[in-house]
PDB file of C-alpha atoms in Angstrom:
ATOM      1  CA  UNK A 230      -5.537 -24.172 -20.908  1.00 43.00           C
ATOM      2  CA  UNK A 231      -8.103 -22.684 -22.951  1.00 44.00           C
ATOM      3  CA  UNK A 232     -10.063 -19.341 -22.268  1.00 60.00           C
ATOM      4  CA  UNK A 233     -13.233 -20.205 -24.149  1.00 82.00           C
ATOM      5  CA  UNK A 234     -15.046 -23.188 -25.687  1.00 88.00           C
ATOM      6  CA  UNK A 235     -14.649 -21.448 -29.201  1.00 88.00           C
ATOM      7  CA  UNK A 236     -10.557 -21.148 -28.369  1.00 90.00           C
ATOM      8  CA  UNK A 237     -10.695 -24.694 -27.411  1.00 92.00           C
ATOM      9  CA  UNK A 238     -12.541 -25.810 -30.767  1.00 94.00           C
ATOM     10  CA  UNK A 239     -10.103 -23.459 -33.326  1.00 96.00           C
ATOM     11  CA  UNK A 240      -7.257 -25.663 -30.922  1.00 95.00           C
ATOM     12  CA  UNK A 241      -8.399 -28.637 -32.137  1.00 95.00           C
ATOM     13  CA  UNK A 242      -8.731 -27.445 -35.503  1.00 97.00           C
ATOM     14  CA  UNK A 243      -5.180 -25.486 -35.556  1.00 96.00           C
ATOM     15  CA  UNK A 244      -3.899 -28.933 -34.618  1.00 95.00           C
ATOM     16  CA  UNK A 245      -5.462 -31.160 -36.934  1.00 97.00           C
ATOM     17  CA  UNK A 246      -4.489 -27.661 -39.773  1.00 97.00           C
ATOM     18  CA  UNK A 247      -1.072 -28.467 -38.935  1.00 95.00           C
ATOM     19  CA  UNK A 248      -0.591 -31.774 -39.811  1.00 96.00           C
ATOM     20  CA  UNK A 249      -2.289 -31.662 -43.138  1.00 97.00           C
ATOM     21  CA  UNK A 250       0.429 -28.314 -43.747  1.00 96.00           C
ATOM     22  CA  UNK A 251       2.776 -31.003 -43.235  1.00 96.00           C
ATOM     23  CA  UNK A 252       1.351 -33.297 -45.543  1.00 97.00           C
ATOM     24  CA  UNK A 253       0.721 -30.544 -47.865  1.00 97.00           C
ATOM     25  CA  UNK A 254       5.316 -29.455 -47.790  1.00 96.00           C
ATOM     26  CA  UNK A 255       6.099 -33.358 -48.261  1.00 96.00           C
ATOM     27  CA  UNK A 256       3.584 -32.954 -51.429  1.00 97.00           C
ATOM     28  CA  UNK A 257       5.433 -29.706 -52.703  1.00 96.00           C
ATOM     29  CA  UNK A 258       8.907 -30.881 -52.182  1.00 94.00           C
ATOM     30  CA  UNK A 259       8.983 -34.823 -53.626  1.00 95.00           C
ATOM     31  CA  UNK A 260       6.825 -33.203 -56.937  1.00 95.00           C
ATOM     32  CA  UNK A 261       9.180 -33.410 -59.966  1.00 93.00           C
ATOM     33  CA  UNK A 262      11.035 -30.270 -61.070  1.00 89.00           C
ATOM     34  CA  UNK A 263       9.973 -30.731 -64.723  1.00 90.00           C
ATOM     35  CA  UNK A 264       7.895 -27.376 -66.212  1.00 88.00           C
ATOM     36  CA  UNK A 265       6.482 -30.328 -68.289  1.00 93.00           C
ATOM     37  CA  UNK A 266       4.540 -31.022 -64.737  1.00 95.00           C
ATOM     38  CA  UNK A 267       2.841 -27.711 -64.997  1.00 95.00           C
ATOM     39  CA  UNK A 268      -0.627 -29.342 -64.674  1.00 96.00           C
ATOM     40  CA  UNK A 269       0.628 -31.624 -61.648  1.00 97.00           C
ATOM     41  CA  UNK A 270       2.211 -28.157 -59.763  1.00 97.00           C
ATOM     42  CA  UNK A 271      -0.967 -26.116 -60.642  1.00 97.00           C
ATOM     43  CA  UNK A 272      -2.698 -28.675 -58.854  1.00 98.00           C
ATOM     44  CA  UNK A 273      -0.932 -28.988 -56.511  1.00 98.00           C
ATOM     45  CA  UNK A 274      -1.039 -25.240 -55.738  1.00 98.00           C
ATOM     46  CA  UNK A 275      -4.393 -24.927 -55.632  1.00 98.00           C
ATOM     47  CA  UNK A 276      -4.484 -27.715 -53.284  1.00 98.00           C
ATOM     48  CA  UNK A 277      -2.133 -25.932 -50.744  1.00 98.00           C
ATOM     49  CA  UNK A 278      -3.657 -22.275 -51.712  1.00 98.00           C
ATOM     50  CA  UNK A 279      -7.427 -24.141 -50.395  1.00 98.00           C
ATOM     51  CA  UNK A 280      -5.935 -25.566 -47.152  1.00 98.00           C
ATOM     52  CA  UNK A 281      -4.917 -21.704 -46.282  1.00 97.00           C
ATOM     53  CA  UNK A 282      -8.315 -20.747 -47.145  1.00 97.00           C
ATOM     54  CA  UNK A 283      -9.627 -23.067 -45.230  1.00 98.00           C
ATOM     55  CA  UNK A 284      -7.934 -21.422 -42.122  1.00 98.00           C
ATOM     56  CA  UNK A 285      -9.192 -18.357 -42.610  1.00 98.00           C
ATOM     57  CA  UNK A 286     -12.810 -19.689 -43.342  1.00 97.00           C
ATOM     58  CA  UNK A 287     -12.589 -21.458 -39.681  1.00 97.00           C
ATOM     59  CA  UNK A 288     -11.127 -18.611 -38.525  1.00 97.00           C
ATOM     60  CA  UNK A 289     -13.458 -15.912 -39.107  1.00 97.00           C
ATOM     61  CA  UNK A 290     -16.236 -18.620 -37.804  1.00 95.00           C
ATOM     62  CA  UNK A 291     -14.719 -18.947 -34.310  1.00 95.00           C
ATOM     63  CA  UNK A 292     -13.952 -15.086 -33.932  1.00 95.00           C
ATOM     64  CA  UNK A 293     -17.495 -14.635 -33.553  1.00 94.00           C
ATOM     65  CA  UNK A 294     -17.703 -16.322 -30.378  1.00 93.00           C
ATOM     66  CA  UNK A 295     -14.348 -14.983 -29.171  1.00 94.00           C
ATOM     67  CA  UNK A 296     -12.618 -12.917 -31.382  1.00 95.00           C
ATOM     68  CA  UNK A 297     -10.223 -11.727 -28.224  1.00 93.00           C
ATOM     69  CA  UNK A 298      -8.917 -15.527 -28.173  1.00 94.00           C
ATOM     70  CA  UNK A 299      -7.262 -14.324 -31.636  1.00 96.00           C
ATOM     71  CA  UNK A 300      -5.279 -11.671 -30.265  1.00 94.00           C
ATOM     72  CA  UNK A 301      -3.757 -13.692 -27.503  1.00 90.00           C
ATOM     73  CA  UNK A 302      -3.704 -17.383 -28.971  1.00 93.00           C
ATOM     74  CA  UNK A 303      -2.410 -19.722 -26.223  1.00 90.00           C
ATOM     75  CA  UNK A 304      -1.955 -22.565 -29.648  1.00 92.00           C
ATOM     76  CA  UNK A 305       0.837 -20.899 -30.896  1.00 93.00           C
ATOM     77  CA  UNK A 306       4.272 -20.267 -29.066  1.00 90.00           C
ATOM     78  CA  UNK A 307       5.841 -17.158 -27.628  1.00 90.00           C
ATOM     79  CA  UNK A 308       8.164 -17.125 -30.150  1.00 91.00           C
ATOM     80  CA  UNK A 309       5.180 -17.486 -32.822  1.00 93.00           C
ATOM     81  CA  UNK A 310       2.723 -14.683 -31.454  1.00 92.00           C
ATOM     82  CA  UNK A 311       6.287 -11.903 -31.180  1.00 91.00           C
ATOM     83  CA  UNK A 312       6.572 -12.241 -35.001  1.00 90.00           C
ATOM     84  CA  UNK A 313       2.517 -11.854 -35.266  1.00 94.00           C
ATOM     85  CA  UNK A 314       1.156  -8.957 -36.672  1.00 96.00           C
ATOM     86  CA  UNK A 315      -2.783  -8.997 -36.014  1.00 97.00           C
ATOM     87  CA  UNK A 316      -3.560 -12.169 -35.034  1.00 97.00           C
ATOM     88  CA  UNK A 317      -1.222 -13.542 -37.965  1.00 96.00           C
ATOM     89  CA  UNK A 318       1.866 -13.267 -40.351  1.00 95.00           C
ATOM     90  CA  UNK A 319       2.691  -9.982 -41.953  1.00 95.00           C
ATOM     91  CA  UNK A 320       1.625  -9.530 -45.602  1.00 96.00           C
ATOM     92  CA  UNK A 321       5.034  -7.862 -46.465  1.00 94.00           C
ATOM     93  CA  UNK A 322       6.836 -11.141 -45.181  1.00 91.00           C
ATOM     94  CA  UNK A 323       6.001 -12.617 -47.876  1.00 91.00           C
ATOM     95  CA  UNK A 324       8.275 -10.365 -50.098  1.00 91.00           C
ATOM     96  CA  UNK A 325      11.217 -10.201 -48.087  1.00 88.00           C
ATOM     97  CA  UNK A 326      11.030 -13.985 -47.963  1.00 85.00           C
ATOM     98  CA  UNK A 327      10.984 -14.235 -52.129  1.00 78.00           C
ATOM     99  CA  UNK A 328      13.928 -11.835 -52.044  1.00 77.00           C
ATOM    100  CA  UNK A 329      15.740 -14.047 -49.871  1.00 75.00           C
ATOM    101  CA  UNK A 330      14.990 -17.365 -51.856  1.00 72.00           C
ATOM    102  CA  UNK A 331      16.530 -15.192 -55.071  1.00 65.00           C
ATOM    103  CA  UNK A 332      19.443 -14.564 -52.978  1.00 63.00           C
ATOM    104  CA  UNK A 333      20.295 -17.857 -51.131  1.00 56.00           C
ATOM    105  CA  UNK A 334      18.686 -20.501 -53.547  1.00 48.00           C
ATOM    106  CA  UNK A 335      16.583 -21.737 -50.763  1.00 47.00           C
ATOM    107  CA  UNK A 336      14.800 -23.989 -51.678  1.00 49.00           C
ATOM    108  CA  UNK A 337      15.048 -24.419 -55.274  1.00 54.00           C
ATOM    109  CA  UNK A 338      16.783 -22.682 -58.286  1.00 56.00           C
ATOM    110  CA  UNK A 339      13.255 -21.969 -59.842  1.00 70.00           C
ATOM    111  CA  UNK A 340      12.714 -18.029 -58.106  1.00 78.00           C
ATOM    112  CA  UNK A 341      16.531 -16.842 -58.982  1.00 76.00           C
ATOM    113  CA  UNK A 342      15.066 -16.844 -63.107  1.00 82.00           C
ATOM    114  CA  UNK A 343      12.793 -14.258 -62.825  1.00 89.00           C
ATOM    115  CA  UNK A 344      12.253 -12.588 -65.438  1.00 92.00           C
ATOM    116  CA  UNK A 345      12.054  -8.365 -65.335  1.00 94.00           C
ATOM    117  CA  UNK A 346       8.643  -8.238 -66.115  1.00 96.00           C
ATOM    118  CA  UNK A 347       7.816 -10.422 -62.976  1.00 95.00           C
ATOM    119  CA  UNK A 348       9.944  -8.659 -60.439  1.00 93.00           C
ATOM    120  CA  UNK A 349       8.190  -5.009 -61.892  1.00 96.00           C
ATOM    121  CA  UNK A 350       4.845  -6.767 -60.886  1.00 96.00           C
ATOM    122  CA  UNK A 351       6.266  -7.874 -57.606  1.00 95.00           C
ATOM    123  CA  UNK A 352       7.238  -4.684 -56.904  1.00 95.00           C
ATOM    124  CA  UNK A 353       3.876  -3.186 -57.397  1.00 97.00           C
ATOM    125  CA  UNK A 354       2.304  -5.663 -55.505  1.00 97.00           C
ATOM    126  CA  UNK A 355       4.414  -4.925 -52.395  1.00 96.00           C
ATOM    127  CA  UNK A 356       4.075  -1.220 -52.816  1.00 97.00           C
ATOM    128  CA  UNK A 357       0.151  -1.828 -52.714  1.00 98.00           C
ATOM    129  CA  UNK A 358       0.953  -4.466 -49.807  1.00 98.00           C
ATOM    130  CA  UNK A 359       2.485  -1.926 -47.609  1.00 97.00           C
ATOM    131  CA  UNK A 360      -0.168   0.667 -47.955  1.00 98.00           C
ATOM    132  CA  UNK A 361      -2.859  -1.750 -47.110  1.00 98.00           C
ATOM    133  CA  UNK A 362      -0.878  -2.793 -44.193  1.00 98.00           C
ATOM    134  CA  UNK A 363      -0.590   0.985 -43.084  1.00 98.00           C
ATOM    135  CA  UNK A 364      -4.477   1.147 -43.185  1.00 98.00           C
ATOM    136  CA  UNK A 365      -5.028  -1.964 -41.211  1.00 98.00           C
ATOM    137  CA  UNK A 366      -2.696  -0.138 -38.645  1.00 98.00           C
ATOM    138  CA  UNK A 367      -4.686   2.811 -38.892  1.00 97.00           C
ATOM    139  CA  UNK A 368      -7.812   1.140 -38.100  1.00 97.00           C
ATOM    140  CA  UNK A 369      -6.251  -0.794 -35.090  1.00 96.00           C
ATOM    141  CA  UNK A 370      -5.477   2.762 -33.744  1.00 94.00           C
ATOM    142  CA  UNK A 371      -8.630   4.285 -34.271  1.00 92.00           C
ATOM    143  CA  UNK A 372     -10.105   1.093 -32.595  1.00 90.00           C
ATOM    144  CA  UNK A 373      -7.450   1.512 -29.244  1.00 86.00           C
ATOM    145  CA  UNK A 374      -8.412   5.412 -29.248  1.00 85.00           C
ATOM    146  CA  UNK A 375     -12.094   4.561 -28.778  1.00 79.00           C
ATOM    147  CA  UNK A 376     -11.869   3.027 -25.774  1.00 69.00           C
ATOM    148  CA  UNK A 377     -11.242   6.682 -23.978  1.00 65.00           C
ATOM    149  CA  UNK A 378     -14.303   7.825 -26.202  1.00 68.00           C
ATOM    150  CA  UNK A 379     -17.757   8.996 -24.104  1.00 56.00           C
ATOM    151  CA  UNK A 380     -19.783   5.337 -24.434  1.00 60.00           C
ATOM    152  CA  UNK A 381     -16.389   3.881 -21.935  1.00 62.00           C
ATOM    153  CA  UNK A 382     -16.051   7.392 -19.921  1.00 61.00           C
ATOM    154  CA  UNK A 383     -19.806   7.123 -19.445  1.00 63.00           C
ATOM    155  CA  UNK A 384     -19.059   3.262 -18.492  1.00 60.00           C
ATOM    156  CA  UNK A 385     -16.357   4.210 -16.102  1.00 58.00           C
ATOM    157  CA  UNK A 386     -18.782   7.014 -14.178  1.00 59.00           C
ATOM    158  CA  UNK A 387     -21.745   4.344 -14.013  1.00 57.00           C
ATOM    159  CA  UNK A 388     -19.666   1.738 -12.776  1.00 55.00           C
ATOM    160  CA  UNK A 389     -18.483   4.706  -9.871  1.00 52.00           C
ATOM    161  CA  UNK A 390     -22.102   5.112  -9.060  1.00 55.00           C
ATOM    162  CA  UNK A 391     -22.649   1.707  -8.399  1.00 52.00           C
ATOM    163  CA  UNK A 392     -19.629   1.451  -5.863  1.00 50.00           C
ATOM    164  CA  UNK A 393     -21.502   4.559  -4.447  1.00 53.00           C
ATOM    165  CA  UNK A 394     -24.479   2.696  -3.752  1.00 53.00           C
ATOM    166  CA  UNK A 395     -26.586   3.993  -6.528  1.00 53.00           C
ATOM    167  CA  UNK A 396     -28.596   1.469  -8.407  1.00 45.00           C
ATOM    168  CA  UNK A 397     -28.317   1.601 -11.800  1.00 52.00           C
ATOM    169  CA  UNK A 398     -30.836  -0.798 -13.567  1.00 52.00           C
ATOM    170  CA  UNK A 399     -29.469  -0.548 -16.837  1.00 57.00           C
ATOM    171  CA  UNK A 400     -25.884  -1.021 -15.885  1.00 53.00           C
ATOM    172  CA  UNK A 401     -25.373  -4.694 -17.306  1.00 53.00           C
ATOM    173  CA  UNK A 402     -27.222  -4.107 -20.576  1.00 59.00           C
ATOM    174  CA  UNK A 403     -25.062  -0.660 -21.430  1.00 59.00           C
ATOM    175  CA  UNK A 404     -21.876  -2.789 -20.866  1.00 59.00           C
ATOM    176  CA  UNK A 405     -22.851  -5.496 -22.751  1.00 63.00           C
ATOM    177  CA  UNK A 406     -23.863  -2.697 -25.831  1.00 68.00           C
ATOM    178  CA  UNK A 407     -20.656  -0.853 -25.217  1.00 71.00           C
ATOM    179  CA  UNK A 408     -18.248  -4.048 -25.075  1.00 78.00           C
ATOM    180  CA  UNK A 409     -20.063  -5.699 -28.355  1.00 84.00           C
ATOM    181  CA  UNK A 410     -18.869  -2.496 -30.168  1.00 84.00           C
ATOM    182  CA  UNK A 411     -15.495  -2.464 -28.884  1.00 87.00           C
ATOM    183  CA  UNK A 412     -15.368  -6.746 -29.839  1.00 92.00           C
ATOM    184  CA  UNK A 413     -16.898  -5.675 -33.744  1.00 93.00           C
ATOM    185  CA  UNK A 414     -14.324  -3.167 -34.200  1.00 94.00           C
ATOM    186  CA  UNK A 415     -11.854  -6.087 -33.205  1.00 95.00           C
ATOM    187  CA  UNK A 416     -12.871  -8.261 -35.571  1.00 97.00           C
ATOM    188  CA  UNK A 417     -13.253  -5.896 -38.047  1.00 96.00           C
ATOM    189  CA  UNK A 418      -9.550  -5.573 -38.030  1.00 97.00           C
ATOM    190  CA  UNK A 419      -8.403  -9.008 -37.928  1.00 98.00           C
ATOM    191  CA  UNK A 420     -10.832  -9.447 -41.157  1.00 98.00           C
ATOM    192  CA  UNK A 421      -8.801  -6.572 -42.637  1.00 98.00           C
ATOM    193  CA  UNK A 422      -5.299  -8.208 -41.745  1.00 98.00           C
ATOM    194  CA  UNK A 423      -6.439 -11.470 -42.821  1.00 98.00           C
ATOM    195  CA  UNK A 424      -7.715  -9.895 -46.224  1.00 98.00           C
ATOM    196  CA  UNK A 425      -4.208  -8.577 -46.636  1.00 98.00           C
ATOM    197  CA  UNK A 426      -2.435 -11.742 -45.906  1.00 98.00           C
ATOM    198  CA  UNK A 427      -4.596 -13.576 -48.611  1.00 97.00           C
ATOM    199  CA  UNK A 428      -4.759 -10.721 -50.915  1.00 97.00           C
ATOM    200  CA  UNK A 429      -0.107 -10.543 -50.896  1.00 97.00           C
ATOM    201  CA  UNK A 430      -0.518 -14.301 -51.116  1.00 97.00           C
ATOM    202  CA  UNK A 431      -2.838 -15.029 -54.167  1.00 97.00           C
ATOM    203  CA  UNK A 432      -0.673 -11.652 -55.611  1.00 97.00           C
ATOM    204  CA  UNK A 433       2.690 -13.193 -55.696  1.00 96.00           C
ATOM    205  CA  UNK A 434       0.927 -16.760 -56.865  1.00 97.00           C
ATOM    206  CA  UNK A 435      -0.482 -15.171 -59.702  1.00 97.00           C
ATOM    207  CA  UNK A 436       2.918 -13.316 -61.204  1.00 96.00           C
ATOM    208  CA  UNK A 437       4.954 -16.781 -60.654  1.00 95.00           C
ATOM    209  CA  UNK A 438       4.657 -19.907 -63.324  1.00 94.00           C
ATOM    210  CA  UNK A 439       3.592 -23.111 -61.501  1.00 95.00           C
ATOM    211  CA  UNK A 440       7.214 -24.435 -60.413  1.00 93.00           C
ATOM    212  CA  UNK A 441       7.899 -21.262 -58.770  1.00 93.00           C
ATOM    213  CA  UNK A 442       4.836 -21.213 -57.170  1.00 95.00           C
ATOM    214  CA  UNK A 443       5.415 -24.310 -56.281  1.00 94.00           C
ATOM    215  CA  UNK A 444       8.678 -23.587 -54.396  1.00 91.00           C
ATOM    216  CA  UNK A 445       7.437 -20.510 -52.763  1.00 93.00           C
ATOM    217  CA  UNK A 446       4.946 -22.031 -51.256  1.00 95.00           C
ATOM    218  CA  UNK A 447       7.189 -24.618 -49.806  1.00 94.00           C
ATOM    219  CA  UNK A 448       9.678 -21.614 -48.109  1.00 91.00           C
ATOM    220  CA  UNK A 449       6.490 -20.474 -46.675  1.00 93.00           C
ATOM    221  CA  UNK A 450       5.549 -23.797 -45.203  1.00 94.00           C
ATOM    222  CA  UNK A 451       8.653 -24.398 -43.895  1.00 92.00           C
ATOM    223  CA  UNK A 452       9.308 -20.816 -42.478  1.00 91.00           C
ATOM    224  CA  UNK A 453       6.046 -21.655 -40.310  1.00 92.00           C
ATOM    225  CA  UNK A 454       7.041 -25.307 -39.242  1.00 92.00           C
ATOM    226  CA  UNK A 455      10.267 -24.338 -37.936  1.00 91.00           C
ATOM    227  CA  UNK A 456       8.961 -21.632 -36.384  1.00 92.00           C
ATOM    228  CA  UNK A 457       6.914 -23.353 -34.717  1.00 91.00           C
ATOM    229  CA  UNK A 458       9.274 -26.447 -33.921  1.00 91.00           C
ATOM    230  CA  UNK A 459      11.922 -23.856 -32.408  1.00 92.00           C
ATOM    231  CA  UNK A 460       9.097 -22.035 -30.078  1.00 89.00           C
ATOM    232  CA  UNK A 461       7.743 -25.268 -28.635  1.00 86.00           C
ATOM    233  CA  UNK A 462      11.634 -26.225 -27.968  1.00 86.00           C
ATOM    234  CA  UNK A 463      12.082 -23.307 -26.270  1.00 79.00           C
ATOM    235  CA  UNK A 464       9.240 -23.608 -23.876  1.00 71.00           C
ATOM    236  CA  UNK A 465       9.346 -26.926 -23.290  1.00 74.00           C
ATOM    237  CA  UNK A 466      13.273 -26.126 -21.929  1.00 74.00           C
ATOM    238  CA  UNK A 467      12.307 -23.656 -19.939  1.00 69.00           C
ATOM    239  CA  UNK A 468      10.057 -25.768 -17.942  1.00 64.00           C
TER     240      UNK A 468
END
């Protein structure tokens, strides 16, 4: 059950997201494997790299009504919101997932032949990642600390007065001022992690050629699906 009208909306959405991501794998996997494609994969990249966009861009939208529906998402599993990291994937996943394709040859061969100028850039990329990540973390601590700051203490001592029996006439319009600032610093970060998650993304598209874009993109689809697959299993057993 839905908190909000807005969480009920980006539901529908989310939904309707998913099945075009699925659309979007079946379209990554089946395209030939020839580099002589490379106009077919760039499109087809920039098809997939538009859907995500288009999340984010729906995203943002609904946040406005009820940004706190992003921290708590009832679409996505248990399972899904423990490996969330500000209302969404990690940036640095995205690294230790390419190192893992080089490893196992999961999906395709196309990652392992890297060459040693693209895994220098890689590495720079994830080194910029990281510290971007550490800010966002920053800024979701500053945001946490705030709440003990004077505008809630002087919350907390109005709120006594009232219980006291002391009419406060501007009671309702302070809280309302107080908990819009606490809700903007809120979004604020989940801009900021979302800015990261793009920002590693396009990164690592723009060092690989077209087929290895191609295949990354498909780990990263699938990574999500099953995810996703496994943590509805799991709560649909446990009912």
């Amino acid at each position: 059950m839905m908190g909000s009208q807005a969480q009920d909306k980006f539901s529908g959405f989310y939904k309707q997201w998913l099945k075009q991501q699925d659309a979007n794998l079946k379209e990554l996997l089946s395209a030939p494997r020839d580099p002589s494609h490379e106009q077919l994969h760039q499109a087809i990249v920039s098809k997939v790299v538009t859907h995500y966009k288009q999340y984010y861009t729906v995203k943002w939208v609904a946040a406005k009504d009820d940004v706190l529906g992003f921290f708590c998402p009832t679409w996505f599993s248990s399972l899904e919101n423990a490996y969330h990291w500000m209302t969404g994937w990690k940036p640095s996943l995205v690294f230790r997932l390419r190192t893992s394709l080089r490893q196992t040859r999961v999906p395709r061969a196309s990652l392992v032949d890297m060459t040693e100028e693209q895994l220098e850039k890689i590495q720079k990329l994830m080194i910029r990642i990281k510290m971007e990540e550490d800010r966002v973390d920053r800024e979701m601590e500053r945001q946490q600390v705030s709440i003990a700051n004077k505008p809630m203490v002087d919350l907390s001592r109005l709120a006594t007065q009232v219980k006291n029996g002391e009419v406060v006439g501007e009671l309702g319009k302070y809280v309302d001022v107080t908990l819009s600032s606490l809700l903007a610093g809120l979004e604020q970060v989940m801009k900021m992690a979302d800015c990261v998650r793009l920002k590693a993304l396009n990164g690592v598209l723009e060092v690989l050629n077209p087929l290895q874009s191609l295949d990354f993109l498909a780990a990263i689809a699938m990574l999500q699906i099953q995810l996703r697959v496994v943590g509805k299993r799991r709560v649909n057993m446990q009912r």
